[in-house]
Short mmCIF file of C-alpha atoms and ligand atoms in Angstrom, two decimals:
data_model
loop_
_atom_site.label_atom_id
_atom_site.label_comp_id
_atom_site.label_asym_id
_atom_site.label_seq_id
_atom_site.Cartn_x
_atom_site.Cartn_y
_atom_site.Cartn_z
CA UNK A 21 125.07 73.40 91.27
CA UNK A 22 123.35 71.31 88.70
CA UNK A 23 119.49 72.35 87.63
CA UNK A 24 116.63 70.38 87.38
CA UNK A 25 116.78 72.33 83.98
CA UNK A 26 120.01 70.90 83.23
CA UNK A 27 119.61 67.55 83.56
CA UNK A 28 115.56 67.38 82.76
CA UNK A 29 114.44 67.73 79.47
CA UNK A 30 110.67 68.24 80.82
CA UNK A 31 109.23 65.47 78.36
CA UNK A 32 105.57 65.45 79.88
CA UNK A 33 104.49 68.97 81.50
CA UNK A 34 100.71 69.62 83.21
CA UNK A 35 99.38 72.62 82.86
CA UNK A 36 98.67 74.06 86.18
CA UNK A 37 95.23 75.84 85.26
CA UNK A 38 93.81 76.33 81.91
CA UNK A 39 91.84 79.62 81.95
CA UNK A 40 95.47 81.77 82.82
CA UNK A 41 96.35 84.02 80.17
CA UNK A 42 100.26 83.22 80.78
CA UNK A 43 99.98 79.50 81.37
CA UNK A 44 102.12 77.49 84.12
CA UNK A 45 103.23 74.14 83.10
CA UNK A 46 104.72 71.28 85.81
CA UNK A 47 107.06 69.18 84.56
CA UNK A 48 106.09 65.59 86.10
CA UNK A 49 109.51 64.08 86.06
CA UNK A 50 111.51 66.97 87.73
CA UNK A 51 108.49 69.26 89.53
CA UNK A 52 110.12 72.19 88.08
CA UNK A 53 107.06 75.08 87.01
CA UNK A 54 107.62 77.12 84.24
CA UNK A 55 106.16 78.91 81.05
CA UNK A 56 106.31 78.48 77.57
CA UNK A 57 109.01 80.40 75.36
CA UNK A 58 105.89 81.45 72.95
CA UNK A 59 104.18 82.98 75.44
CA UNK A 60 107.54 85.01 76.94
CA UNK A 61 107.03 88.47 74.26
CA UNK A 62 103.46 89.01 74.99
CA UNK A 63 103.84 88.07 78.71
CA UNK A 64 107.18 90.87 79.16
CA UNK A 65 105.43 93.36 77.85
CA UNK A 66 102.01 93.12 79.43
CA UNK A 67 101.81 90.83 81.99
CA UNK A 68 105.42 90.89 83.75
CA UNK A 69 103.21 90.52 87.20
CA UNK A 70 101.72 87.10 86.34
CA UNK A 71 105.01 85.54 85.62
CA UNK A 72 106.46 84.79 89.17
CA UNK A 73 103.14 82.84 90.45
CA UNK A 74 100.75 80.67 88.77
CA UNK A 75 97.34 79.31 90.55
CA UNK A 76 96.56 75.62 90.14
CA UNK A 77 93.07 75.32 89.03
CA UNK A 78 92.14 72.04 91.03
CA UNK A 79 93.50 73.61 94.24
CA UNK A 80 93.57 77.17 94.00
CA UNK A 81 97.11 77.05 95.89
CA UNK A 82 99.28 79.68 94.75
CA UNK A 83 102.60 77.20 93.03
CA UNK A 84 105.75 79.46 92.33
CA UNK A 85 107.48 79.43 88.75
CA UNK A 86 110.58 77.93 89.34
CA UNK A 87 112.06 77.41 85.89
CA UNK A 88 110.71 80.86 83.95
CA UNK A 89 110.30 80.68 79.68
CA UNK A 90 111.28 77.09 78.31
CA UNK A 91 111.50 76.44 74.77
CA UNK A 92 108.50 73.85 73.60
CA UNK A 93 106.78 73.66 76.48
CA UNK A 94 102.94 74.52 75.38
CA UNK A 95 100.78 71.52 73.35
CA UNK A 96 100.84 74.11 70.61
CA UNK A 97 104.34 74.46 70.03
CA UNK A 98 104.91 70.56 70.84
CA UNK A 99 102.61 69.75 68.06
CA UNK A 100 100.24 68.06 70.64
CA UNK A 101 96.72 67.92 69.98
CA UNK A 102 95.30 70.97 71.73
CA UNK A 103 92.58 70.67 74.61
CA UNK A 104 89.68 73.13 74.01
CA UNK A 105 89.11 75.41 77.03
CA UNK A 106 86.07 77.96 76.40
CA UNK A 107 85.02 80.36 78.36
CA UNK A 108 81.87 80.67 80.26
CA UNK A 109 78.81 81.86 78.35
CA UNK A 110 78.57 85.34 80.05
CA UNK A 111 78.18 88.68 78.72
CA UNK A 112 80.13 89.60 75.91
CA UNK A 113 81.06 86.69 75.49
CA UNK A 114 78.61 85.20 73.28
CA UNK A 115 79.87 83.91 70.18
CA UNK A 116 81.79 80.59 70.10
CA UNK A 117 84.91 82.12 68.77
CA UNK A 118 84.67 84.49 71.65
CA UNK A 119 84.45 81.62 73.90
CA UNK A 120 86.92 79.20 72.56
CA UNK A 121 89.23 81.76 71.56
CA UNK A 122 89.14 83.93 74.53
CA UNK A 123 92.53 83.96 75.16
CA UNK A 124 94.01 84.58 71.77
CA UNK A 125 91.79 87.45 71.15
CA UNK A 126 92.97 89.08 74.43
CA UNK A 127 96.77 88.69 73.44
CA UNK A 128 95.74 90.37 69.87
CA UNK A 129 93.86 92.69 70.90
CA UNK A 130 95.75 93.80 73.61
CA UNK A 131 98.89 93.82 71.19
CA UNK A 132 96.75 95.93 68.22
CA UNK A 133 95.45 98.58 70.91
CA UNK A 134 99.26 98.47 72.36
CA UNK A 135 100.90 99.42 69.22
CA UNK A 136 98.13 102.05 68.05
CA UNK A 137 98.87 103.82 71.40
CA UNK A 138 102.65 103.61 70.98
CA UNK A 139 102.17 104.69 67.15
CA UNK A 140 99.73 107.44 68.15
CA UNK A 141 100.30 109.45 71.22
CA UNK A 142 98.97 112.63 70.82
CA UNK A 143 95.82 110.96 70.20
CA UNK A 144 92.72 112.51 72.18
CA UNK A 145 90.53 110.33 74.41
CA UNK A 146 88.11 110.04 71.68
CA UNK A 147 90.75 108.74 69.15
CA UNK A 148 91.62 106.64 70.96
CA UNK A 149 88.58 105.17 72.37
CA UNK A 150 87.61 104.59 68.48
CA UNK A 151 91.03 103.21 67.48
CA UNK A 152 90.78 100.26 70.48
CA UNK A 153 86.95 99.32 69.08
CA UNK A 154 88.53 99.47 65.86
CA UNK A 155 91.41 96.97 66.88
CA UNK A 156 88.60 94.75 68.64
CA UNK A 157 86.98 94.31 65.41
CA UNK A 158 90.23 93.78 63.40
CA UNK A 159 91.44 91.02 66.25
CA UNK A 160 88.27 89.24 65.85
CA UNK A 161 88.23 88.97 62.28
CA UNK A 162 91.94 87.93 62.10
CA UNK A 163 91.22 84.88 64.90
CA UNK A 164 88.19 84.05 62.24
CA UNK A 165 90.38 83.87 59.34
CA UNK A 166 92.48 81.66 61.18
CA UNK A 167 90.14 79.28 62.73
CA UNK A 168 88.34 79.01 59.42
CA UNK A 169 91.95 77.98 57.48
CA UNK A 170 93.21 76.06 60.37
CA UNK A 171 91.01 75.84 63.43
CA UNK A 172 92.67 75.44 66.70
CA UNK A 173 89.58 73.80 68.62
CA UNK A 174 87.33 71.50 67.72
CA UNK A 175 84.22 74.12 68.32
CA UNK A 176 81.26 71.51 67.95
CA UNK A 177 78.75 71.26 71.31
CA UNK A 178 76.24 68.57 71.08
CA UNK A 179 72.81 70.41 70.48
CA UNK A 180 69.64 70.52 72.45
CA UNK A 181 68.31 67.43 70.30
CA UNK A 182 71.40 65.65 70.68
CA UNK A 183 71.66 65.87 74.25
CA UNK A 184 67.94 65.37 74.57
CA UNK A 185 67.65 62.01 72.26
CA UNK A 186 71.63 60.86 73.75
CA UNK A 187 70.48 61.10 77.27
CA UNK A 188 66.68 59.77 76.60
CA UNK A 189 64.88 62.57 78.44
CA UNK A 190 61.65 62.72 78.77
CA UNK A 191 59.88 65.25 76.70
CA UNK A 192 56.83 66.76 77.67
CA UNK A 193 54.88 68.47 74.15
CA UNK A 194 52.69 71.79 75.03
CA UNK A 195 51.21 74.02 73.35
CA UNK A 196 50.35 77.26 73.91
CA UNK A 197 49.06 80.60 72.20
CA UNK A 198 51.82 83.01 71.99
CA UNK A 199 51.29 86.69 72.48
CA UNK A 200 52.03 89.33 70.05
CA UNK A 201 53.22 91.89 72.09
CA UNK A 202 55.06 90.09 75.34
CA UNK A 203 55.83 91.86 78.03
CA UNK A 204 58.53 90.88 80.72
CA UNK A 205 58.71 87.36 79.59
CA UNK A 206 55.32 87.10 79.84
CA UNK A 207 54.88 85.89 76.16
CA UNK A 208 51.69 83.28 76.70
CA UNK A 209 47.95 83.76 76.42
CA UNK A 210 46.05 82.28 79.09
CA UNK A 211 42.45 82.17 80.30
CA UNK A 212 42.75 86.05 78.64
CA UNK A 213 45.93 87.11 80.68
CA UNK A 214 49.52 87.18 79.43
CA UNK A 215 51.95 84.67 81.63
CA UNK A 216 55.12 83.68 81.66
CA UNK A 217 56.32 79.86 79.82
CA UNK A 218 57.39 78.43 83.78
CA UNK A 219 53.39 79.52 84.43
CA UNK A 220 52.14 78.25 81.77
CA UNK A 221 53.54 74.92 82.49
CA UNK A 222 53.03 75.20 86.23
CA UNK A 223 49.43 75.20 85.16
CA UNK A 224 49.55 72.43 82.88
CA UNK A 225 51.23 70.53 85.52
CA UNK A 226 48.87 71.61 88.19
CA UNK A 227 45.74 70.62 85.77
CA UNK A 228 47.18 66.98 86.08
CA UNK A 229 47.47 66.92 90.13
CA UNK A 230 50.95 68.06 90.16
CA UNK A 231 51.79 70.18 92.78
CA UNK A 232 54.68 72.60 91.51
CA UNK A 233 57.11 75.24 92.77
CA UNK A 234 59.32 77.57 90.77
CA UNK A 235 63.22 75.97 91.76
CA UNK A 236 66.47 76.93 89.63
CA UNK A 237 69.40 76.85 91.83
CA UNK A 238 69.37 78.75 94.63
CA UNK A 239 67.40 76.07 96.76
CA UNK A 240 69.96 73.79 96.44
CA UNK A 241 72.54 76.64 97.34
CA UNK A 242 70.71 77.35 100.38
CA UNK A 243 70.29 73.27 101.31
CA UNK A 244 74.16 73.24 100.39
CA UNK A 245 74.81 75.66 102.76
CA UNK A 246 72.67 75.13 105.63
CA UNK A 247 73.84 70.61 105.67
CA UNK A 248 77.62 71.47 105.31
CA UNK A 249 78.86 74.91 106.84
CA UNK A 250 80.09 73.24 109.54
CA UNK A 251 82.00 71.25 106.95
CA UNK A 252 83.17 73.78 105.03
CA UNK A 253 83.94 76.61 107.93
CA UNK A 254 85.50 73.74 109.95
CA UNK A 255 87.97 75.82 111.79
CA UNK A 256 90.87 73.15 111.97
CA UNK A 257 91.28 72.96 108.31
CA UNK A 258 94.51 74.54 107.60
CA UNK A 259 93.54 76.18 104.85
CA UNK A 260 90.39 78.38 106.03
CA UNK A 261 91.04 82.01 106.34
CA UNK A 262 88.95 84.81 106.88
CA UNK A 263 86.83 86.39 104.13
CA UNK A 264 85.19 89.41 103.97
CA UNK A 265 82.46 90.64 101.61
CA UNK A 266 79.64 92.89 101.39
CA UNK A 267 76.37 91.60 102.95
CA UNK A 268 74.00 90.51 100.07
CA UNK A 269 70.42 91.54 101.95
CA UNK A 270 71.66 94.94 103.10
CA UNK A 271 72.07 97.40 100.00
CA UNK A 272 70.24 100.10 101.10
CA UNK A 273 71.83 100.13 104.51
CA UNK A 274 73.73 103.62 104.58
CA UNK A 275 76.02 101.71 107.44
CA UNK A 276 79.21 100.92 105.68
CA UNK A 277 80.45 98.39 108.49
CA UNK A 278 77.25 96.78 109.07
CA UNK A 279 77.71 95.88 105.10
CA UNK A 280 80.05 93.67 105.48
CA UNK A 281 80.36 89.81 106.75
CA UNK A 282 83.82 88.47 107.87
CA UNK A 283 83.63 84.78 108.11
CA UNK A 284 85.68 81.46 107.69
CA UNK A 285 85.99 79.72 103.64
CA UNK A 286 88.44 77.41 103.09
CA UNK A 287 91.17 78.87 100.03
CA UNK A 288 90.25 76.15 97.34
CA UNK A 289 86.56 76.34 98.04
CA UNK A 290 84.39 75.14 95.19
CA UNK A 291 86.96 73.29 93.30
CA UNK A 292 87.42 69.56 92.84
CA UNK A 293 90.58 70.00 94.62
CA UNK A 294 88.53 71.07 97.93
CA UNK A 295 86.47 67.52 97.41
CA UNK A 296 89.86 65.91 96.82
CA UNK A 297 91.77 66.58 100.14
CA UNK A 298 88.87 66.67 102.40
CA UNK A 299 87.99 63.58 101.67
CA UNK A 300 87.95 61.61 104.89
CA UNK A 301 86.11 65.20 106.81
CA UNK A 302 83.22 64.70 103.54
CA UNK A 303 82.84 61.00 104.49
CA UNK A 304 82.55 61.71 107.67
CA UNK A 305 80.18 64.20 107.61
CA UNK A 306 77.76 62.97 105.34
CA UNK A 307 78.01 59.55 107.23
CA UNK A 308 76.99 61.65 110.34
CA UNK A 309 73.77 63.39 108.23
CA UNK A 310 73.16 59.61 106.77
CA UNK A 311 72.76 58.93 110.31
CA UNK A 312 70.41 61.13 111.39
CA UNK A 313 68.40 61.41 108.35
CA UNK A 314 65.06 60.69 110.04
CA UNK A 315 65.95 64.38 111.82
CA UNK A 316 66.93 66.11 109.00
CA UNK A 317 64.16 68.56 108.77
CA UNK A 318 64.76 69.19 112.43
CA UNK A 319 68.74 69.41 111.71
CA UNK A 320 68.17 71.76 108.72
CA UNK A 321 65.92 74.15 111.04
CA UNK A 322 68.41 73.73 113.69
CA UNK A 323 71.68 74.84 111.27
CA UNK A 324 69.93 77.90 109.42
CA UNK A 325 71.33 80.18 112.12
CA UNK A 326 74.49 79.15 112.22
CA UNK A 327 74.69 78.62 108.36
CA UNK A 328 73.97 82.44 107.73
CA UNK A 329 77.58 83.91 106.57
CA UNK A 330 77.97 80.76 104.22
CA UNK A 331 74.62 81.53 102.78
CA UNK A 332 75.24 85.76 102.67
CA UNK A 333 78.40 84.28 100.88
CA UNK A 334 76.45 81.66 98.42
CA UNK A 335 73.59 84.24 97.50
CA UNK A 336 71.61 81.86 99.59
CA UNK A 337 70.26 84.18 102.13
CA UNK A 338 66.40 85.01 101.18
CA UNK A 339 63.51 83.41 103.23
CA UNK A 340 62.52 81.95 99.74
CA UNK A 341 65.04 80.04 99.18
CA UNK A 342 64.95 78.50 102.49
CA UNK A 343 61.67 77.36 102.33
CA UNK A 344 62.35 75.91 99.22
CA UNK A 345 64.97 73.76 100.42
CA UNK A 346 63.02 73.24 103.21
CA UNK A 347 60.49 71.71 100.81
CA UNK A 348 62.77 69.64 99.33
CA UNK A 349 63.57 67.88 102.45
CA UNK A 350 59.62 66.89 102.63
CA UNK A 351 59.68 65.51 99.12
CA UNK A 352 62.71 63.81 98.38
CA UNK A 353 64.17 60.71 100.19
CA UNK A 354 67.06 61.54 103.25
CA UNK A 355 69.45 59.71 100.72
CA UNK A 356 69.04 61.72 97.42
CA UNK A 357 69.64 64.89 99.65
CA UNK A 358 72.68 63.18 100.99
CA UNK A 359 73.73 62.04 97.64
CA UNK A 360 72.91 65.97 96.14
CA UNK A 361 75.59 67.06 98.65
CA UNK A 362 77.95 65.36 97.97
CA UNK A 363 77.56 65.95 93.71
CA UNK A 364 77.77 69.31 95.13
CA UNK A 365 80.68 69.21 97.13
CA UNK A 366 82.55 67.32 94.10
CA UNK A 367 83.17 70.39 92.04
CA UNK A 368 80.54 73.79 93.23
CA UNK A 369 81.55 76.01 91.14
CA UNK A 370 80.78 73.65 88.25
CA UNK A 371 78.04 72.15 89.55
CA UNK A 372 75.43 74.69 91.31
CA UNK A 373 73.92 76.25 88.22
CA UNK A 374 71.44 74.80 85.65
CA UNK A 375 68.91 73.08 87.90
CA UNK A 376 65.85 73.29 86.39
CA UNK A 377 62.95 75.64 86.15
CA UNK A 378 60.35 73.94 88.35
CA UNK A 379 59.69 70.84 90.74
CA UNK A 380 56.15 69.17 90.21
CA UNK A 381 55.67 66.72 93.63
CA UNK A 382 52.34 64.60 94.26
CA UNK A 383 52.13 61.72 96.89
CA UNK A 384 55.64 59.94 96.82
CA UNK A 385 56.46 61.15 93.45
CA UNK A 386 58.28 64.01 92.08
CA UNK A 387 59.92 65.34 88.49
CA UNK A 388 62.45 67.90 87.88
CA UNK A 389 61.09 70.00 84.83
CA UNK A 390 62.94 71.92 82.35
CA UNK A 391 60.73 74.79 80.56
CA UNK A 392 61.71 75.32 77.14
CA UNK A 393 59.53 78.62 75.32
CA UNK A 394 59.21 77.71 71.77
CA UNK A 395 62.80 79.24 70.25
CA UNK A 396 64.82 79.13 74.03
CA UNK A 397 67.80 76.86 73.82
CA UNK A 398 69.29 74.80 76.41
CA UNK A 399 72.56 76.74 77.90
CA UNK A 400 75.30 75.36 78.71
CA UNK A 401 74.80 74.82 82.50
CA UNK A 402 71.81 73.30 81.83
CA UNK A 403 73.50 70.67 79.32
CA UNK A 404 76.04 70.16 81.89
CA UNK A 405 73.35 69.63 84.48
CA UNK A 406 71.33 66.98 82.14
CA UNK A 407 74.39 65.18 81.50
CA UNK A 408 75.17 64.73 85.33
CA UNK A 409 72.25 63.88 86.50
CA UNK A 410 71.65 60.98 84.19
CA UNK A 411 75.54 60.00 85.28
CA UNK A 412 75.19 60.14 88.54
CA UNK A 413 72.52 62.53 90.19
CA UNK A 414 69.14 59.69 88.57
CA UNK A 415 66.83 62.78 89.54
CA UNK A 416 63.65 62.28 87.66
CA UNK A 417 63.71 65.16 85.11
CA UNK A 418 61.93 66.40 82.18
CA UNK A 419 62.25 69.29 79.63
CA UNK A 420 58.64 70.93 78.79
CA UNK A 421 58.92 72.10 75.19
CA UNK A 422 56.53 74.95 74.46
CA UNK A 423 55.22 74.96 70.80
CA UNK A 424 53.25 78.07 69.25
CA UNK A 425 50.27 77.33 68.24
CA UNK A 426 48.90 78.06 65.01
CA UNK A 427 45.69 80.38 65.17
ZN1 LIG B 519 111.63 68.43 84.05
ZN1 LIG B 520 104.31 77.44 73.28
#
């Protein structure tokens, strides 16, 4: 019998999901999934259990390798220009080489530490333990030497004033008398007591007639969960299955079972694949909410029951953040909640953090506000948030930039 390998010379290949250490590549003319030949040393010796199954990203379905190591199949070793994929800004991963480079500094580190072991193995504990930092600090500076001679990834982000000035957001200039000695964040003199930048601003805001409550993302987490868990824990999509995980109000409960939730969440929740193949069941859900949206306080109050497991699951689960979402039902029009739902639904996982700080509200108005503290920096959820709400989310919104003021 003939293989797809034999008569394919897999000319254009996808990769199946970026942020694998041993990639999966699909060929599009033949189908067949395989890995790249450079990858085949590091992935025999360390990761022989990732080589049978990949996970596509967009889907989170679990696609067999059909083909195994193929010469030239990577953009690196095709001479292709190479797509940057960091990773997220979390700890220890602070630096942009970290980020960008995430993967190669695994593979040499892991290698360095590998070999020391191998060379070494008598060592003590202790040894040992010193010998991996020491191989940590030697991979890093070895992926620095080479980005700096020939970097891999274009590294450049635009910065706060780019993305401020690009997108034309509003700026709001404030300034305030800085503390010497802040403590807990609280970092502003006011009225003779030491409050945080968000307060400071709420009481600017609140000086002008503004109503404001604190927001960040949670809110919309809870609004997300309470409007769609029918949606989402719709029990004839084939791919729900049961979930279990440790309730999120109950840590001090000695109870081990009562700890846990099991509940319904569909395999490729939060990705754009989930948005891509429930299509027609979004549509016609959200039409049904569009529908009803003179009700949908009433709906809301109705669905927080039944929404409780999605919530648990979401982080969504406090009294607080209900009422905040609550709220924004009472400020914003039917349609923008409707139209935040769906942005939502689009891609979750990339698009529930980096709401902003606050939400000032008076009459039929309402702004989205960003508090910057004088040297605090826009992340990178936050960028991502600015960017898609002047794409497609048309929230009013505007940053609050804190200057210290001389004395
Ligand atoms: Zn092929
Ligand atoms: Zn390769």
């Amino acid at each position: 019998m003939q293989t797809a390998n034999e008569v394919c010379a897999h000319a254009k290949v996808e990769c199946l999901n970026q942020h694998e250490l041993i990639r999966k590549y699909r060929c599009l003319s033949c189908g067949a999934v395989m890995m790249c030949r450079c990858d085949e040393k590091f992935g025999r010796r360390f990761l022989s259990h990732q080589l049978d199954v990949g996970t596509e990203l967009k889907t989170q379905r679990r696609v067999p390798v059909t083909h195994g190591f193929q010469p030239n199949i990577c953009a690196e070793c095709r001479n292709e220009p190479l797509e940057a994929h960091p990773a997220a800004q979390i700890y220890g991963r602070t630096t942009k080489i970290k980020r960008y480079y995430w993967r190669e500094l695994f593979f040499e580190e892991t290698t360095l530490a590998a070999d020391w072991d191998e060379q070494n193995p008598n060592a003590t504990t202790n040894e040992r333990l010193a010998a991996h930092n020491a191989t940590k600090e030697a991979a890093l500076k070895k992926i620095k030497e080479l980005h700096k001679k020939s970097p891999k990834y274009d590294m450049s982000e635009p910065s706060q004033a780019e993305i401020i000035k690009e997108q034309n957001i509003g700026v709001l200039d404030l300034y305030a008398q800085y503390t010497d000695k802040p403590e807990k964040g609280k970092a502003i003199l006011w009225d003779g007591k030491a409050i945080s930048p968000e307060e400071f601003v709420c009481q600017h805001l609140k000086s002008e007639g503004w109503c404001v409550e604190k927001l960040e993302s949670t809110p919309l987490h809870a609004l997300f969960g309470v409007f769609l868990w029918l949606l989402i824990q719709d029990v004839t999509d084939p791919m729900n299955r049961i979930v279990c995980f440790g309730r999120r109000d109950n840590w001090s409960n000695s109870k081990f079972d009562v700890n846990l939730i099991q509940t319904f969440l569909p395999e490729d929740f939060g990705c754009e694949g989930y948005a891509q193949r429930r299509e027609a069941e979004i549509t016609e859900h959200l039409n049904w909410i569009s529908e009803h949206k003179d009700d949908l306080i009433w709906l809301f109050d109705y669905w927080i029951g039944g929404s409780s497991d999605l919530r648990q699951y979401l982080w969504a689960h406090r009294a607080e953040d209900l009422n905040k979402a609550r709220l924004l039902l009472t400020i914003m029009e039917p349609m923008k909640i409707i139209e935040i739902l769906q942005y939502l639904l689009n891609d979750y996982w990339h698009h529930y953090l980096g709401w902003p700080d606050l939400i000032a509200y008076r009459e039929d108005d309402y702004l989205l506000v960003e508090v910057k503290s004088s040297n605090d920096k826009l992340s990178n959820d936050q960028k991502r948030w600015i960017i898609n709400n002047r794409n497609c989310l048309h929230l009013p919104f505007a940053i609050a930039k804190l200057h210290k003021m001389s004395t």
